[in-house]
mmCIF file of C-alpha atoms in Angstrom:
data_model
loop_
_atom_site.group_PDB
_atom_site.id
_atom_site.type_symbol
_atom_site.label_atom_id
_atom_site.label_comp_id
_atom_site.label_asym_id
_atom_site.label_seq_id
_atom_site.Cartn_x
_atom_site.Cartn_y
_atom_site.Cartn_z
ATOM 1 C CA MET A 7 67.854 155.561 63.853
ATOM 2 C CA PRO A 8 68.359 151.777 63.984
ATOM 3 C CA LEU A 9 71.507 150.336 62.479
ATOM 4 C CA SER A 10 71.110 147.876 59.634
ATOM 5 C CA LYS A 11 73.532 145.389 58.188
ATOM 6 C CA ILE A 12 73.252 144.558 54.519
ATOM 7 C CA LYS A 13 75.365 141.674 53.355
ATOM 8 C CA ALA A 14 76.954 142.208 49.960
ATOM 9 C CA ASN A 15 75.969 138.718 48.807
ATOM 10 C CA SER A 16 72.288 139.556 49.409
ATOM 11 C CA LEU A 17 72.273 142.333 46.774
ATOM 12 C CA THR A 18 71.057 141.240 43.353
ATOM 13 C CA GLY A 19 70.643 143.022 40.055
ATOM 14 C CA ALA A 20 71.878 146.504 39.316
ATOM 15 C CA PHE A 21 72.606 148.582 42.377
ATOM 16 C CA SER A 22 73.708 152.202 42.399
ATOM 17 C CA LEU A 23 73.895 154.946 44.939
ATOM 18 C CA SER A 24 73.985 158.564 43.794
ATOM 19 C CA ALA A 25 75.418 161.543 45.665
ATOM 20 C CA ALA A 26 71.834 162.722 46.281
ATOM 21 C CA ASP A 27 71.161 159.463 48.172
ATOM 22 C CA MET A 28 73.939 160.143 50.661
ATOM 23 C CA PRO A 29 73.162 161.819 54.013
ATOM 24 C CA THR A 30 74.490 165.264 54.961
ATOM 25 C CA GLY A 31 78.115 165.087 56.008
ATOM 26 C CA SER A 32 78.991 162.126 53.774
ATOM 27 C CA VAL A 33 82.207 162.243 51.767
ATOM 28 C CA LEU A 34 81.152 162.176 48.113
ATOM 29 C CA GLN A 35 84.537 162.380 46.388
ATOM 30 C CA VAL A 36 88.205 162.883 47.206
ATOM 31 C CA VAL A 37 90.932 164.452 45.071
ATOM 32 C CA GLU A 38 94.619 164.431 45.995
ATOM 33 C CA THR A 39 97.379 166.207 44.143
ATOM 34 C CA SER A 40 101.010 166.438 45.071
ATOM 35 C CA MET A 41 104.077 168.339 43.974
ATOM 36 C CA ASP A 42 107.712 167.492 44.676
ATOM 37 C CA ASN A 43 109.450 170.261 42.715
ATOM 38 C CA ARG A 44 112.131 172.151 44.635
ATOM 39 C CA LEU A 45 111.152 175.822 44.411
ATOM 40 C CA ASP A 46 112.979 179.063 45.165
ATOM 41 C CA LEU A 47 110.278 181.738 45.049
ATOM 42 C CA ASP A 48 111.919 185.169 45.057
ATOM 43 C CA ASN A 49 109.325 187.689 46.077
ATOM 44 C CA ASN A 50 108.447 191.165 47.230
ATOM 45 C CA ASP A 51 104.780 190.294 47.688
ATOM 46 C CA TRP A 52 102.456 187.278 47.743
ATOM 47 C CA ILE A 53 103.565 184.812 45.068
ATOM 48 C CA GLN A 54 101.935 181.612 43.802
ATOM 49 C CA VAL A 55 103.572 178.289 44.616
ATOM 50 C CA THR A 56 103.911 177.291 40.961
ATOM 51 C CA GLY A 57 102.645 173.854 39.975
ATOM 52 C CA PHE A 58 100.827 173.397 43.293
ATOM 53 C CA GLU A 59 97.057 173.390 42.766
ATOM 54 C CA ALA A 60 94.092 171.057 43.050
ATOM 55 C CA ALA A 61 90.567 171.073 41.579
ATOM 56 C CA LEU A 62 87.284 169.345 42.364
ATOM 57 C CA THR A 63 83.880 169.658 40.665
ATOM 58 C CA PRO A 64 81.079 169.451 43.267
ATOM 59 C CA SER A 65 78.021 167.350 42.434
ATOM 60 C CA SER A 66 75.625 169.802 44.129
ATOM 61 C CA THR A 67 75.431 173.497 45.000
ATOM 62 C CA SER A 68 74.827 172.500 48.641
ATOM 63 C CA SER A 69 78.123 170.600 48.865
ATOM 64 C CA LYS A 70 81.057 171.866 50.873
ATOM 65 C CA ILE A 71 84.719 171.248 50.071
ATOM 66 C CA LEU A 72 87.177 170.371 52.806
ATOM 67 C CA VAL A 73 90.534 171.758 51.653
ATOM 68 C CA MET A 74 93.600 170.277 53.335
ATOM 69 C CA CYS A 75 97.144 171.346 52.553
ATOM 70 C CA ASN A 76 100.464 169.928 53.679
ATOM 71 C CA ILE A 77 103.604 171.767 52.551
ATOM 72 C CA ASN A 78 107.306 171.668 53.323
ATOM 73 C CA ILE A 79 108.482 175.270 53.510
ATOM 74 C CA ALA A 80 111.461 177.402 54.532
ATOM 75 C CA GLY A 81 112.546 181.016 54.463
ATOM 76 C CA HIS A 82 115.779 182.691 53.456
ATOM 77 C CA THR A 83 118.753 182.190 55.738
ATOM 78 C CA THR A 84 118.348 185.520 57.563
ATOM 79 C CA GLY A 85 114.540 185.650 57.416
ATOM 80 C CA TYR A 86 112.141 185.085 60.263
ATOM 81 C CA THR A 87 108.628 184.276 59.069
ATOM 82 C CA VAL A 88 106.772 182.920 56.062
ATOM 83 C CA GLY A 89 103.028 183.352 55.572
ATOM 84 C CA ALA A 90 100.715 181.367 53.314
ATOM 85 C CA ARG A 91 97.310 182.223 51.886
ATOM 86 C CA LEU A 92 94.738 179.992 50.236
ATOM 87 C CA TYR A 93 93.684 181.212 46.792
ATOM 88 C CA HIS A 94 90.610 179.961 44.925
ATOM 89 C CA LYS A 95 88.927 180.188 41.544
ATOM 90 C CA SER A 96 85.567 178.933 40.331
ATOM 91 C CA GLY A 97 85.300 177.576 36.788
ATOM 92 C CA SER A 98 87.564 179.391 34.348
ATOM 93 C CA GLY A 99 87.845 182.492 36.550
ATOM 94 C CA SER A 100 91.037 183.921 38.014
ATOM 95 C CA TYR A 101 92.621 183.011 41.315
ATOM 96 C CA ALA A 102 91.770 185.328 44.217
ATOM 97 C CA HIS A 103 92.652 185.316 47.893
ATOM 98 C CA LEU A 104 90.054 183.249 49.784
ATOM 99 C CA VAL A 105 89.779 185.858 52.533
ATOM 100 C CA ASP A 106 87.472 183.754 54.736
ATOM 101 C CA ALA A 107 90.255 181.162 55.122
ATOM 102 C CA SER A 108 92.657 183.786 56.525
ATOM 103 C CA SER A 109 92.827 185.336 59.951
ATOM 104 C CA SER A 110 90.789 188.506 60.355
ATOM 105 C CA ASP A 111 92.395 189.592 63.640
ATOM 106 C CA THR A 112 92.705 193.382 63.682
ATOM 107 C CA THR A 113 94.843 193.689 66.827
ATOM 108 C CA TYR A 114 97.681 195.090 64.732
ATOM 109 C CA SER A 115 96.887 197.425 61.856
ATOM 110 C CA SER A 116 99.705 196.054 59.686
ATOM 111 C CA ASP A 117 98.625 192.388 60.045
ATOM 112 C CA GLN A 118 98.061 190.995 56.546
ATOM 113 C CA GLY A 119 96.058 187.932 57.579
ATOM 114 C CA CYS A 120 97.027 184.517 56.299
ATOM 115 C CA TRP A 121 95.849 180.895 56.333
ATOM 116 C CA PHE A 122 98.939 179.677 58.166
ATOM 117 C CA ALA A 123 102.429 180.868 58.995
ATOM 118 C CA CYS A 124 105.700 179.400 60.173
ATOM 119 C CA GLY A 125 108.976 180.851 61.226
ATOM 120 C CA ALA A 126 112.312 180.630 62.925
ATOM 121 C CA HIS A 127 114.637 183.213 64.460
ATOM 122 C CA SER A 128 116.942 182.418 61.582
ATOM 123 C CA TRP A 129 116.367 179.665 59.051
ATOM 124 C CA ALA A 130 120.114 179.010 58.786
ATOM 125 C CA ASN A 131 121.131 176.474 56.144
ATOM 126 C CA TYR A 132 118.952 173.545 57.122
ATOM 127 C CA GLY A 133 115.846 174.985 58.765
ATOM 128 C CA ARG A 134 112.461 174.168 57.253
ATOM 129 C CA GLU A 135 109.012 173.205 58.499
ATOM 130 C CA GLN A 136 106.233 170.852 57.535
ATOM 131 C CA ALA A 137 103.090 172.997 57.732
ATOM 132 C CA SER A 138 99.466 171.839 57.469
ATOM 133 C CA ALA A 139 96.150 173.650 57.356
ATOM 134 C CA SER A 140 92.524 172.917 56.540
ATOM 135 C CA TYR A 141 89.482 174.969 55.577
ATOM 136 C CA LEU A 142 85.828 174.051 54.928
ATOM 137 C CA HIS A 143 84.704 176.001 51.852
ATOM 138 C CA SER A 144 81.080 176.498 50.741
ATOM 139 C CA PRO A 145 81.340 177.464 47.053
ATOM 140 C CA SER A 146 77.565 177.126 46.253
ATOM 141 C CA SER A 147 78.434 176.044 42.713
ATOM 142 C CA THR A 148 78.801 172.967 40.543
ATOM 143 C CA ASP A 149 81.613 174.582 38.525
ATOM 144 C CA ALA A 150 85.119 173.201 39.004
ATOM 145 C CA GLN A 151 86.632 174.655 42.191
ATOM 146 C CA SER A 152 90.413 175.149 42.071
ATOM 147 C CA TYR A 153 92.765 175.937 44.944
ATOM 148 C CA THR A 154 96.392 177.009 45.140
ATOM 149 C CA LEU A 155 98.751 178.504 47.680
ATOM 150 C CA TYR A 156 100.482 181.887 47.729
ATOM 151 C CA VAL A 157 103.407 182.577 50.070
ATOM 152 C CA ASP A 158 105.225 185.673 51.304
ATOM 153 C CA ASP A 159 108.136 186.810 53.461
ATOM 154 C CA SER A 160 106.900 190.350 54.169
ATOM 155 C CA ARG A 161 109.439 191.101 56.884
ATOM 156 C CA ASP A 162 112.577 190.561 54.816
ATOM 157 C CA ASN A 163 111.259 190.346 51.221
ATOM 158 C CA GLU A 164 113.486 187.316 50.713
ATOM 159 C CA SER A 165 112.991 183.988 48.966
ATOM 160 C CA VAL A 166 110.543 181.383 50.187
ATOM 161 C CA TYR A 167 111.600 177.781 49.587
ATOM 162 C CA VAL A 168 109.253 174.853 48.986
ATOM 163 C CA ASN A 169 110.291 171.186 49.288
ATOM 164 C CA ARG A 170 113.879 172.207 49.966
ATOM 165 C CA TYR A 171 116.213 173.944 52.382
ATOM 166 C CA HIS A 172 117.673 177.412 51.911
ATOM 167 C CA TYR A 173 120.986 175.700 51.264
ATOM 168 C CA GLN A 174 120.580 173.090 48.538
ATOM 169 C CA SER A 175 123.119 171.015 46.641
ATOM 170 C CA ASN A 176 123.520 167.445 45.420
ATOM 171 C CA LEU A 177 124.168 165.837 48.819
ATOM 172 C CA ASN A 178 122.492 162.682 50.123
ATOM 173 C CA TYR A 179 121.401 164.348 53.392
ATOM 174 C CA LEU A 180 119.535 167.239 51.742
ATOM 175 C CA TYR A 181 116.195 165.502 51.448
ATOM 176 C CA THR A 182 113.582 166.415 48.881
ATOM 177 C CA THR A 183 110.009 166.297 50.158
ATOM 178 C CA ARG A 184 106.528 166.271 48.680
ATOM 179 C CA SER A 185 103.727 168.759 49.351
ATOM 180 C CA ASN A 186 100.081 167.965 48.718
ATOM 181 C CA PHE A 187 96.482 169.133 48.616
ATOM 182 C CA VAL A 188 93.559 166.867 49.519
ATOM 183 C CA LEU A 189 90.052 168.051 48.576
ATOM 184 C CA MET A 190 86.930 166.290 49.864
ATOM 185 C CA GLU A 191 83.408 166.999 48.683
ATOM 186 C CA ILE A 192 81.094 166.851 51.698
ATOM 187 C CA ALA A 193 77.330 166.400 51.163
ATOM 188 C CA GLY A 194 75.391 169.484 52.294
#
């Protein structure tokens, strides 16, 4: 396909380009949402990261959504690992685990499968990690698509911390961070 150069000053009259005019693989829209709340999520099972969700309404049923997540996370002082799962809902439905985004390795029968995990031998007072993951979702719908994150410390059933350390007080070296979702509609 030959490349063409169209100079902006050569366009006259009304000019518009719809999503349907864009080739497959084009980015049609981008949504970013962020959350900087310091959370202490006490859990015995998968728990939603409250206030951390993003939504995008695709323009076509053939569109895909690239879901990217960046989160600052830590476990309890004596804990070892933290797992995270991507949850999804379409329209006004309820959130459900987006199983296809999680590992399906069956090497170990007790493996719960998650989107990403992080850990340390012991989180101590100041241990935490910046974790990122991405997933290309094909919702086949033009309803609003919403995404959120659920976390768990299954080994120790202890708290999971978001945007903070296990140890937190009003000190200038205990930095607060921001976590975010970026959603991109990709033409199908």
